[in-house]
Amino acid sequence: PDLKAVLLIRDRDKQPERRDGLEQARNEVHRNTNDEAVTIVVGLAVVERESWVISGFETQDDGESAKLQAEIRRIGFDPCSKSHDLTADKDDTADHSPKRVLSSLSGGNWDRERRCWTETSLDRLRERGGENGLAAYLKEVRERLAPLIGHVAEG
């Protein structure tokens, strides 16, 4: 009875129509219940959720800088600014796998991954997330979810 919001978040993988499906689900809930009281936020990670995390990766020491430079050499581009160019194949060990790249950059450390979205500025996440779905998701959160919580600061 106290439910105020639902987050519908999926990896796009190779199915761009998933956004349409999520939007349709949101519309159906509102149409069938005639209740706009439950806020539904849609997020579609292009290619995978790991791409969102990678876009928040900022090196914090020489060791991390070396890991990032090694990834740039291996895949031919900066995965932090172009995580949407990573691929979602079934092989998580492939060079362009978002899962492999994130594991390489973070050392497989969950706390290090978490810091990619808790310590990186929203402006940076929006900038890098323009093509991987993160910016669109953050916009939904700001417009739909934040007003439920209270005052929304500008920026």
Coordinates of N, CA, C and O in Angstrom, one line a residue:
P1 N 0.8 -1.2 0.0 CA 0.0 0.0 0.0 C 0.8 1.3 0.0 O 0.4 2.3 -0.4
D2 N 2.1 1.2 0.5 CA 3.0 2.4 0.5 C 3.9 2.5 -0.7 O 4.8 3.3 -0.7
L3 N 3.7 1.6 -1.7 CA 4.5 1.6 -2.9 C 4.3 3.0 -3.6 O 3.2 3.4 -4.0
K4 N 5.5 3.6 -3.8 CA 5.4 4.9 -4.5 C 6.1 4.9 -5.9 O 5.8 5.7 -6.7
A5 N 7.1 4.0 -6.0 CA 7.8 3.9 -7.3 C 8.3 2.5 -7.6 O 8.5 1.7 -6.7
V6 N 8.5 2.3 -8.9 CA 9.0 1.0 -9.4 C 10.1 1.4 -10.4 O 9.8 2.3 -11.3
L7 N 11.2 0.8 -10.4 CA 12.3 1.0 -11.4 C 12.3 -0.2 -12.3 O 12.5 -1.4 -11.8
L8 N 12.1 0.0 -13.6 CA 12.2 -1.0 -14.6 C 13.5 -0.8 -15.3 O 13.6 0.1 -16.1
I9 N 14.5 -1.7 -15.1 CA 15.8 -1.5 -15.7 C 16.2 -2.8 -16.3 O 16.1 -3.9 -15.7
R10 N 16.7 -2.7 -17.5 CA 17.1 -3.9 -18.3 C 18.4 -3.6 -19.1 O 18.6 -2.4 -19.4
D11 N 19.1 -4.6 -19.4 CA 20.2 -4.5 -20.4 C 19.5 -4.6 -21.7 O 18.6 -5.3 -21.9
R12 N 20.0 -3.8 -22.7 CA 19.5 -3.8 -24.0 C 20.0 -5.0 -24.8 O 19.3 -5.6 -25.6
D13 N 21.2 -5.4 -24.4 CA 21.9 -6.5 -25.2 C 21.8 -6.1 -26.7 O 22.1 -5.0 -27.0
K14 N 21.3 -7.0 -27.5 CA 21.1 -6.7 -28.9 C 19.7 -6.5 -29.3 O 19.3 -6.8 -30.4
Q15 N 18.9 -6.0 -28.3 CA 17.4 -5.9 -28.5 C 17.0 -4.5 -28.2 O 16.4 -4.2 -27.2
P16 N 17.1 -3.5 -29.2 CA 16.7 -2.1 -29.0 C 15.2 -2.0 -28.7 O 14.8 -1.0 -28.1
E17 N 14.5 -3.0 -29.1 CA 13.0 -2.9 -28.9 C 12.6 -3.0 -27.4 O 11.5 -2.8 -27.0
R18 N 13.6 -3.4 -26.6 CA 13.3 -3.5 -25.1 C 12.8 -2.2 -24.5 O 12.0 -2.2 -23.6
R19 N 13.3 -1.1 -25.0 CA 12.8 0.2 -24.5 C 11.3 0.3 -24.7 O 10.6 0.7 -23.9
D20 N 10.9 -0.1 -25.9 CA 9.5 0.0 -26.3 C 8.7 -0.9 -25.3 O 7.6 -0.5 -24.8
G21 N 9.2 -2.1 -25.0 CA 8.5 -3.0 -24.1 C 8.4 -2.4 -22.7 O 7.4 -2.5 -22.0
L22 N 9.5 -1.8 -22.2 CA 9.5 -1.1 -20.9 C 8.5 0.0 -20.9 O 7.7 0.2 -19.9
E23 N 8.5 0.8 -21.9 CA 7.6 2.0 -22.0 C 6.1 1.5 -22.0 O 5.2 2.0 -21.4
Q24 N 5.9 0.4 -22.8 CA 4.6 -0.2 -22.9 C 4.1 -0.7 -21.5 O 3.0 -0.5 -21.1
A25 N 5.0 -1.3 -20.8 CA 4.7 -1.8 -19.5 C 4.3 -0.7 -18.5 O 3.3 -0.8 -17.8
R26 N 5.0 0.4 -18.6 CA 4.7 1.6 -17.8 C 3.3 2.1 -18.2 O 2.4 2.4 -17.3
N27 N 3.0 2.2 -19.4 CA 1.7 2.8 -19.9 C 0.6 1.9 -19.5 O -0.5 2.3 -19.2
E28 N 0.8 0.5 -19.6 CA -0.3 -0.4 -19.3 C -0.6 -0.4 -17.8 O -1.8 -0.4 -17.5
V29 N 0.4 -0.2 -17.0 CA 0.1 -0.1 -15.5 C -0.8 1.1 -15.3 O -1.8 1.0 -14.6
H30 N -0.4 2.2 -15.8 CA -1.2 3.4 -15.6 C -2.6 3.3 -16.2 O -3.6 3.8 -15.7
R31 N -2.7 2.7 -17.4 CA -4.0 2.6 -18.1 C -4.9 1.7 -17.4 O -6.1 1.9 -17.2
N32 N -4.4 0.5 -16.9 CA -5.2 -0.5 -16.3 C -5.6 -0.2 -14.9 O -6.6 -0.7 -14.4
T33 N -4.8 0.6 -14.2 CA -5.1 1.0 -12.8 C -5.7 2.3 -12.6 O -6.2 2.7 -11.6
N34 N -5.6 3.1 -13.7 CA -6.0 4.5 -13.6 C -5.4 5.2 -12.4 O -6.0 6.1 -11.7
D35 N -4.2 4.8 -12.1 CA -3.5 5.3 -10.9 C -2.1 5.8 -11.3 O -1.3 5.0 -11.7
E36 N -2.0 7.1 -11.3 CA -0.7 7.7 -11.6 C 0.1 7.9 -10.3 O 1.2 8.4 -10.3
A37 N -0.4 7.3 -9.2 CA 0.3 7.5 -7.9 C 1.6 6.7 -7.8 O 2.5 7.1 -7.1
V38 N 1.7 5.6 -8.6 CA 2.9 4.9 -8.6 C 3.8 5.4 -9.7 O 3.4 5.3 -10.9
T39 N 4.9 5.8 -9.4 CA 5.9 6.3 -10.4 C 6.7 5.2 -10.9 O 7.2 4.4 -10.2
I40 N 6.8 5.1 -12.3 CA 7.5 4.0 -12.9 C 8.7 4.7 -13.7 O 8.5 5.5 -14.6
V41 N 9.9 4.3 -13.3 CA 11.1 4.8 -13.9 C 11.7 3.8 -14.8 O 11.8 2.6 -14.4
V42 N 12.0 4.1 -16.1 CA 12.5 3.2 -17.0 C 14.0 3.4 -17.3 O 14.4 4.6 -17.5
G43 N 14.8 2.4 -17.3 CA 16.2 2.5 -17.6 C 16.6 1.3 -18.6 O 16.2 0.2 -18.3
L44 N 17.3 1.7 -19.6 CA 17.7 0.7 -20.6 C 19.2 0.9 -20.8 O 19.7 1.8 -21.3
A45 N 20.0 -0.1 -20.2 CA 21.5 0.0 -20.3 C 21.9 -0.5 -21.7 O 21.7 -1.6 -22.1
V46 N 22.7 0.3 -22.4 CA 23.2 0.0 -23.7 C 24.7 -0.2 -23.4 O 25.4 0.8 -23.0
V47 N 25.3 -1.2 -23.5 CA 24.9 -2.5 -24.0 C 24.4 -3.3 -22.7 O 23.4 -4.0 -22.8
E48 N 25.1 -3.2 -21.7 CA 24.8 -3.9 -20.4 C 25.0 -3.0 -19.3 O 25.6 -1.9 -19.4
R49 N 24.5 -3.3 -18.1 CA 24.7 -2.4 -16.9 C 26.1 -2.1 -16.6 O 26.4 -1.1 -16.1
E50 N 27.0 -3.0 -17.0 CA 28.4 -2.7 -16.7 C 28.9 -1.5 -17.5 O 29.8 -0.8 -17.0
S51 N 28.3 -1.2 -18.6 CA 28.6 0.0 -19.4 C 28.4 1.2 -18.6 O 29.1 2.2 -18.7
W52 N 27.3 1.2 -17.8 CA 27.0 2.4 -17.0 C 28.1 2.6 -15.9 O 28.5 3.7 -15.7
V53 N 28.5 1.5 -15.3 CA 29.5 1.5 -14.3 C 30.8 2.0 -14.9 O 31.5 2.9 -14.3
I54 N 31.2 1.5 -16.0 CA 32.5 1.9 -16.7 C 32.5 3.4 -17.0 O 33.5 4.0 -16.8
S55 N 31.3 3.9 -17.3 CA 31.3 5.4 -17.6 C 31.5 6.2 -16.4 O 31.9 7.4 -16.5
G56 N 31.4 5.6 -15.2 CA 31.8 6.4 -14.0 C 33.2 6.1 -13.5 O 33.5 6.6 -12.4
F57 N 33.9 5.3 -14.2 CA 35.3 5.0 -13.7 C 36.2 6.1 -14.0 O 36.4 6.6 -15.1
E58 N 36.8 6.6 -12.9 CA 37.9 7.6 -12.9 C 39.0 7.1 -12.2 O 38.9 6.6 -11.0
T59 N 40.2 7.1 -12.8 CA 41.4 6.5 -12.1 C 41.7 7.2 -10.8 O 41.5 8.5 -10.7
Q60 N 42.1 6.5 -9.8 CA 42.4 7.1 -8.5 C 43.9 6.9 -8.1 O 44.2 7.4 -7.1
D61 N 44.6 6.2 -8.9 CA 46.1 6.0 -8.6 C 46.8 5.6 -9.9 O 46.2 5.3 -10.9
D62 N 48.1 5.5 -9.8 CA 48.9 5.1 -10.9 C 48.6 3.7 -11.4 O 48.6 3.4 -12.6
G63 N 48.2 2.8 -10.5 CA 47.9 1.4 -10.9 C 46.6 1.4 -11.7 O 46.5 0.7 -12.8
E64 N 45.6 2.2 -11.3 CA 44.4 2.3 -12.1 C 44.6 3.0 -13.5 O 44.0 2.6 -14.5
S65 N 45.5 4.0 -13.5 CA 45.8 4.6 -14.7 C 46.4 3.6 -15.7 O 46.1 3.6 -16.9
A66 N 47.3 2.8 -15.2 CA 48.0 1.8 -16.0 C 46.9 0.8 -16.5 O 47.0 0.4 -17.7
K67 N 46.0 0.4 -15.7 CA 44.9 -0.6 -16.1 C 44.1 0.1 -17.3 O 43.8 -0.6 -18.3
L68 N 43.7 1.3 -17.1 CA 43.0 2.0 -18.1 C 43.7 2.1 -19.4 O 43.2 1.9 -20.5
Q69 N 45.0 2.5 -19.3 CA 45.8 2.6 -20.6 C 46.0 1.3 -21.2 O 45.9 1.2 -22.5
A70 N 46.1 0.2 -20.5 CA 46.2 -1.2 -21.0 C 44.9 -1.5 -21.8 O 44.9 -2.1 -22.9
E71 N 43.7 -1.1 -21.2 CA 42.5 -1.4 -21.9 C 42.3 -0.6 -23.1 O 41.8 -1.1 -24.2
I72 N 42.8 0.7 -23.1 CA 42.7 1.5 -24.3 C 43.5 0.9 -25.4 O 43.1 0.8 -26.6
R73 N 44.7 0.4 -25.1 CA 45.5 -0.3 -26.1 C 44.9 -1.6 -26.6 O 44.9 -1.9 -27.8
R74 N 44.3 -2.3 -25.7 CA 43.7 -3.6 -26.1 C 42.5 -3.4 -27.0 O 42.3 -4.2 -28.0
I75 N 41.6 -2.5 -26.7 CA 40.3 -2.4 -27.4 C 40.3 -1.2 -28.5 O 39.5 -1.2 -29.3
G76 N 41.3 -0.3 -28.3 CA 41.4 0.7 -29.4 C 40.7 2.0 -29.1 O 40.6 2.9 -30.0
F77 N 40.1 2.1 -27.9 CA 39.4 3.3 -27.5 C 39.2 3.4 -26.0 O 39.4 2.4 -25.3
D78 N 38.9 4.6 -25.5 CA 38.7 4.8 -24.1 C 37.3 4.2 -23.7 O 36.3 4.8 -24.1
P79 N 37.3 3.1 -23.0 CA 36.0 2.5 -22.6 C 35.1 3.4 -21.7 O 33.9 3.3 -21.7
C80 N 35.7 4.3 -21.0 CA 35.0 5.2 -20.0 C 34.1 6.2 -20.8 O 33.0 6.5 -20.4
S81 N 34.7 6.7 -21.9 CA 33.9 7.7 -22.6 C 33.1 7.1 -23.8 O 32.2 7.7 -24.3
K82 N 33.4 5.8 -24.1 CA 32.7 5.2 -25.2 C 32.2 3.8 -24.8 O 32.3 2.8 -25.6
S83 N 31.7 3.7 -23.6 CA 31.3 2.3 -23.2 C 30.1 1.8 -24.1 O 30.0 0.5 -24.1
H84 N 29.4 2.6 -24.8 CA 28.4 2.1 -25.7 C 29.0 1.4 -26.9 O 28.2 0.7 -27.6
D85 N 30.3 1.5 -27.1 CA 30.9 0.8 -28.2 C 31.4 -0.6 -27.8 O 31.9 -1.4 -28.6
L86 N 31.2 -0.9 -26.5 CA 31.5 -2.3 -26.1 C 30.4 -3.2 -26.6 O 29.3 -2.7 -26.9
T87 N 30.6 -4.5 -26.7 CA 29.6 -5.4 -27.2 C 29.2 -6.4 -26.2 O 29.9 -6.7 -25.2
A88 N 27.9 -6.8 -26.4 CA 27.4 -7.8 -25.4 C 27.2 -9.2 -26.1 O 26.2 -9.6 -26.4
D89 N 28.4 -9.8 -26.3 CA 28.3 -11.1 -26.8 C 28.3 -12.1 -25.7 O 28.5 -11.7 -24.5
K90 N 28.0 -13.3 -26.0 CA 27.9 -14.3 -24.9 C 29.3 -14.6 -24.3 O 29.3 -15.2 -23.2
D91 N 30.4 -14.2 -24.9 CA 31.7 -14.5 -24.4 C 32.1 -13.3 -23.5 O 32.6 -12.3 -24.0
D92 N 32.0 -13.5 -22.2 CA 32.4 -12.4 -21.2 C 33.9 -12.3 -21.1 O 34.3 -11.4 -20.4
T93 N 34.7 -13.1 -21.8 CA 36.1 -12.9 -21.8 C 36.6 -12.2 -23.1 O 37.8 -11.9 -23.2
A94 N 35.7 -11.9 -24.0 CA 36.0 -11.2 -25.3 C 36.6 -9.8 -25.0 O 36.2 -9.2 -24.0
D95 N 37.5 -9.4 -25.9 CA 38.1 -8.0 -25.7 C 37.1 -6.9 -25.4 O 37.3 -6.1 -24.5
H96 N 36.0 -6.9 -26.2 CA 35.1 -5.8 -26.1 C 33.9 -6.1 -25.1 O 32.9 -5.4 -25.2
S97 N 34.0 -7.1 -24.3 CA 32.9 -7.4 -23.4 C 32.9 -6.4 -22.2 O 33.9 -6.2 -21.6
P98 N 31.7 -5.8 -22.0 CA 31.7 -4.8 -20.9 C 32.0 -5.5 -19.5 O 32.6 -4.9 -18.7
K99 N 31.6 -6.7 -19.4 CA 31.9 -7.5 -18.1 C 33.4 -7.6 -17.9 O 33.9 -7.4 -16.8
R100 N 34.1 -8.0 -19.0 CA 35.5 -8.2 -18.9 C 36.2 -6.9 -18.6 O 37.1 -6.8 -17.8
V101 N 35.9 -5.8 -19.4 CA 36.5 -4.5 -19.2 C 36.3 -4.0 -17.8 O 37.2 -3.5 -17.1
L102 N 35.1 -4.1 -17.3 CA 34.8 -3.6 -15.9 C 35.6 -4.4 -14.9 O 36.2 -3.9 -14.0
S103 N 35.7 -5.7 -15.0 CA 36.4 -6.6 -14.1 C 37.9 -6.2 -14.2 O 38.6 -6.1 -13.1
S104 N 38.4 -5.9 -15.4 CA 39.8 -5.5 -15.5 C 40.1 -4.2 -14.8 O 41.1 -4.0 -14.1
L105 N 39.2 -3.2 -15.0 CA 39.4 -1.9 -14.4 C 39.2 -1.9 -12.9 O 40.0 -1.2 -12.2
S106 N 38.2 -2.6 -12.4 CA 37.9 -2.6 -11.0 C 38.7 -3.7 -10.2 O 38.6 -3.7 -9.0
G107 N 39.3 -4.6 -10.9 CA 40.0 -5.7 -10.2 C 39.0 -6.6 -9.7 O 39.3 -7.4 -8.8
G108 N 37.7 -6.6 -10.2 CA 36.7 -7.5 -9.6 C 36.2 -7.1 -8.3 O 35.5 -7.8 -7.6
N109 N 36.6 -5.9 -7.8 CA 36.2 -5.4 -6.5 C 34.9 -4.6 -6.5 O 34.8 -3.6 -7.1
W110 N 33.9 -5.2 -5.8 CA 32.6 -4.6 -5.8 C 32.6 -3.2 -5.2 O 31.9 -2.3 -5.8
D111 N 33.4 -2.9 -4.2 CA 33.4 -1.6 -3.6 C 34.0 -0.6 -4.7 O 33.5 0.5 -4.8
R112 N 35.0 -1.0 -5.4 CA 35.5 -0.2 -6.5 C 34.5 0.1 -7.5 O 34.4 1.3 -8.0
E113 N 33.7 -0.9 -7.9 CA 32.6 -0.6 -8.9 C 31.6 0.4 -8.3 O 31.2 1.3 -9.0
R114 N 31.2 0.2 -7.1 CA 30.2 1.1 -6.4 C 30.7 2.5 -6.4 O 29.9 3.4 -6.7
R115 N 32.0 2.7 -6.2 CA 32.5 4.1 -6.2 C 32.4 4.8 -7.6 O 32.4 6.0 -7.7
C116 N 32.2 4.0 -8.7 CA 32.1 4.5 -10.0 C 30.8 5.3 -10.1 O 30.7 6.2 -10.9
W117 N 29.8 5.0 -9.4 CA 28.5 5.7 -9.5 C 28.2 6.6 -8.2 O 27.4 7.5 -8.3
T118 N 28.9 6.3 -7.1 CA 28.7 7.1 -5.9 C 29.6 8.3 -5.8 O 29.3 9.3 -5.1
E119 N 30.8 8.2 -6.4 CA 31.8 9.3 -6.3 C 32.0 10.1 -7.5 O 32.5 11.2 -7.5
T120 N 31.5 9.6 -8.7 CA 31.6 10.3 -9.9 C 30.5 11.4 -10.0 O 29.4 11.0 -9.7
S121 N 30.8 12.6 -10.5 CA 29.8 13.6 -10.5 C 28.7 13.2 -11.5 O 28.9 12.5 -12.5
L122 N 27.5 13.7 -11.2 CA 26.4 13.5 -12.1 C 26.6 14.1 -13.5 O 26.2 13.5 -14.5
D123 N 27.3 15.2 -13.5 CA 27.6 15.8 -14.8 C 28.5 14.9 -15.6 O 28.2 14.7 -16.8
R124 N 29.5 14.3 -15.0 CA 30.3 13.3 -15.7 C 29.6 12.1 -16.2 O 29.7 11.6 -17.3
L125 N 28.7 11.6 -15.3 CA 27.9 10.4 -15.7 C 27.0 10.7 -16.9 O 26.8 9.9 -17.8
R126 N 26.4 11.9 -16.8 CA 25.5 12.3 -17.9 C 26.3 12.5 -19.2 O 25.8 12.1 -20.3
E127 N 27.4 13.1 -19.1 CA 28.3 13.3 -20.3 C 28.7 12.0 -20.9 O 28.6 11.8 -22.2
R128 N 29.2 11.1 -20.1 CA 29.7 9.8 -20.7 C 28.5 8.9 -21.0 O 28.7 7.9 -21.7
G129 N 27.4 9.1 -20.4 CA 26.2 8.2 -20.5 C 25.2 8.6 -21.6 O 24.1 8.0 -21.6
G130 N 25.6 9.5 -22.4 CA 24.7 10.0 -23.5 C 24.3 8.9 -24.5 O 23.2 9.0 -24.9
E131 N 25.2 8.0 -24.7 CA 24.8 7.0 -25.7 C 24.7 5.6 -25.2 O 24.4 4.7 -25.9
N132 N 24.9 5.4 -23.9 CA 24.8 4.1 -23.3 C 23.5 3.9 -22.5 O 23.3 2.9 -21.8
G133 N 22.6 5.0 -22.5 CA 21.4 4.9 -21.8 C 21.4 5.4 -20.4 O 20.3 5.7 -19.8
L134 N 22.6 5.7 -19.8 CA 22.7 6.2 -18.5 C 22.1 7.6 -18.3 O 21.4 7.9 -17.4
A135 N 22.4 8.5 -19.3 CA 21.9 9.9 -19.2 C 20.4 9.9 -19.2 O 19.7 10.6 -18.5
A136 N 19.8 9.1 -20.1 CA 18.3 9.0 -20.2 C 17.7 8.5 -18.9 O 16.7 9.0 -18.4
Y137 N 18.4 7.5 -18.3 CA 17.9 7.0 -17.0 C 18.0 8.0 -15.9 O 17.1 8.2 -15.1
L138 N 19.1 8.7 -15.8 CA 19.3 9.8 -14.8 C 18.3 10.9 -15.0 O 17.8 11.4 -14.0
K139 N 17.9 11.2 -16.2 CA 16.9 12.1 -16.5 C 15.5 11.7 -16.0 O 14.8 12.4 -15.3
E140 N 15.2 10.4 -16.2 CA 14.0 9.8 -15.6 C 14.0 9.9 -14.1 O 12.9 10.2 -13.5
V141 N 15.1 9.5 -13.5 CA 15.2 9.6 -12.0 C 14.9 11.0 -11.6 O 14.2 11.2 -10.6
R142 N 15.6 12.0 -12.2 CA 15.4 13.4 -11.8 C 14.0 13.9 -12.0 O 13.4 14.5 -11.1
E143 N 13.4 13.5 -13.1 CA 12.0 14.0 -13.4 C 10.9 13.3 -12.7 O 9.9 13.9 -12.3
R144 N 11.1 12.0 -12.5 CA 10.0 11.2 -12.0 C 10.2 10.7 -10.5 O 9.2 10.7 -9.8
L145 N 11.4 10.4 -10.1 CA 11.6 9.8 -8.8 C 12.0 10.9 -7.8 O 11.5 10.9 -6.7
A146 N 12.9 11.8 -8.2 CA 13.4 12.8 -7.2 C 12.3 13.6 -6.6 O 12.3 13.9 -5.4
P147 N 11.2 14.0 -7.4 CA 10.2 14.8 -6.7 C 9.4 14.1 -5.6 O 8.9 14.7 -4.7
L148 N 9.5 12.7 -5.6 CA 8.9 12.0 -4.5 C 9.7 12.0 -3.3 O 9.1 11.9 -2.2
I149 N 11.0 12.3 -3.4 CA 11.9 12.3 -2.3 C 11.9 13.7 -1.6 O 12.1 13.8 -0.4
G150 N 11.8 14.7 -2.4 CA 11.8 16.1 -1.9 C 12.5 17.0 -2.8 O 12.5 16.8 -4.0
H151 N 13.0 18.0 -2.3 CA 13.6 19.1 -3.1 C 14.7 18.6 -4.0 O 15.5 17.7 -3.6
V152 N 14.7 19.0 -5.2 CA 15.7 18.6 -6.2 C 16.6 19.8 -6.5 O 16.1 20.8 -6.9
A153 N 17.8 19.6 -6.2 CA 18.8 20.7 -6.4 C 19.0 20.9 -7.9 O 18.9 19.9 -8.7
E154 N 19.3 22.0 -8.4 CA 19.6 22.3 -9.8 C 20.9 21.7 -10.1 O 21.8 21.7 -9.3
G155 N 21.1 21.2 -11.4 CA 22.4 20.7 -11.8 C 22.4 19.4 -12.2 O 21.9 18.5 -12.5

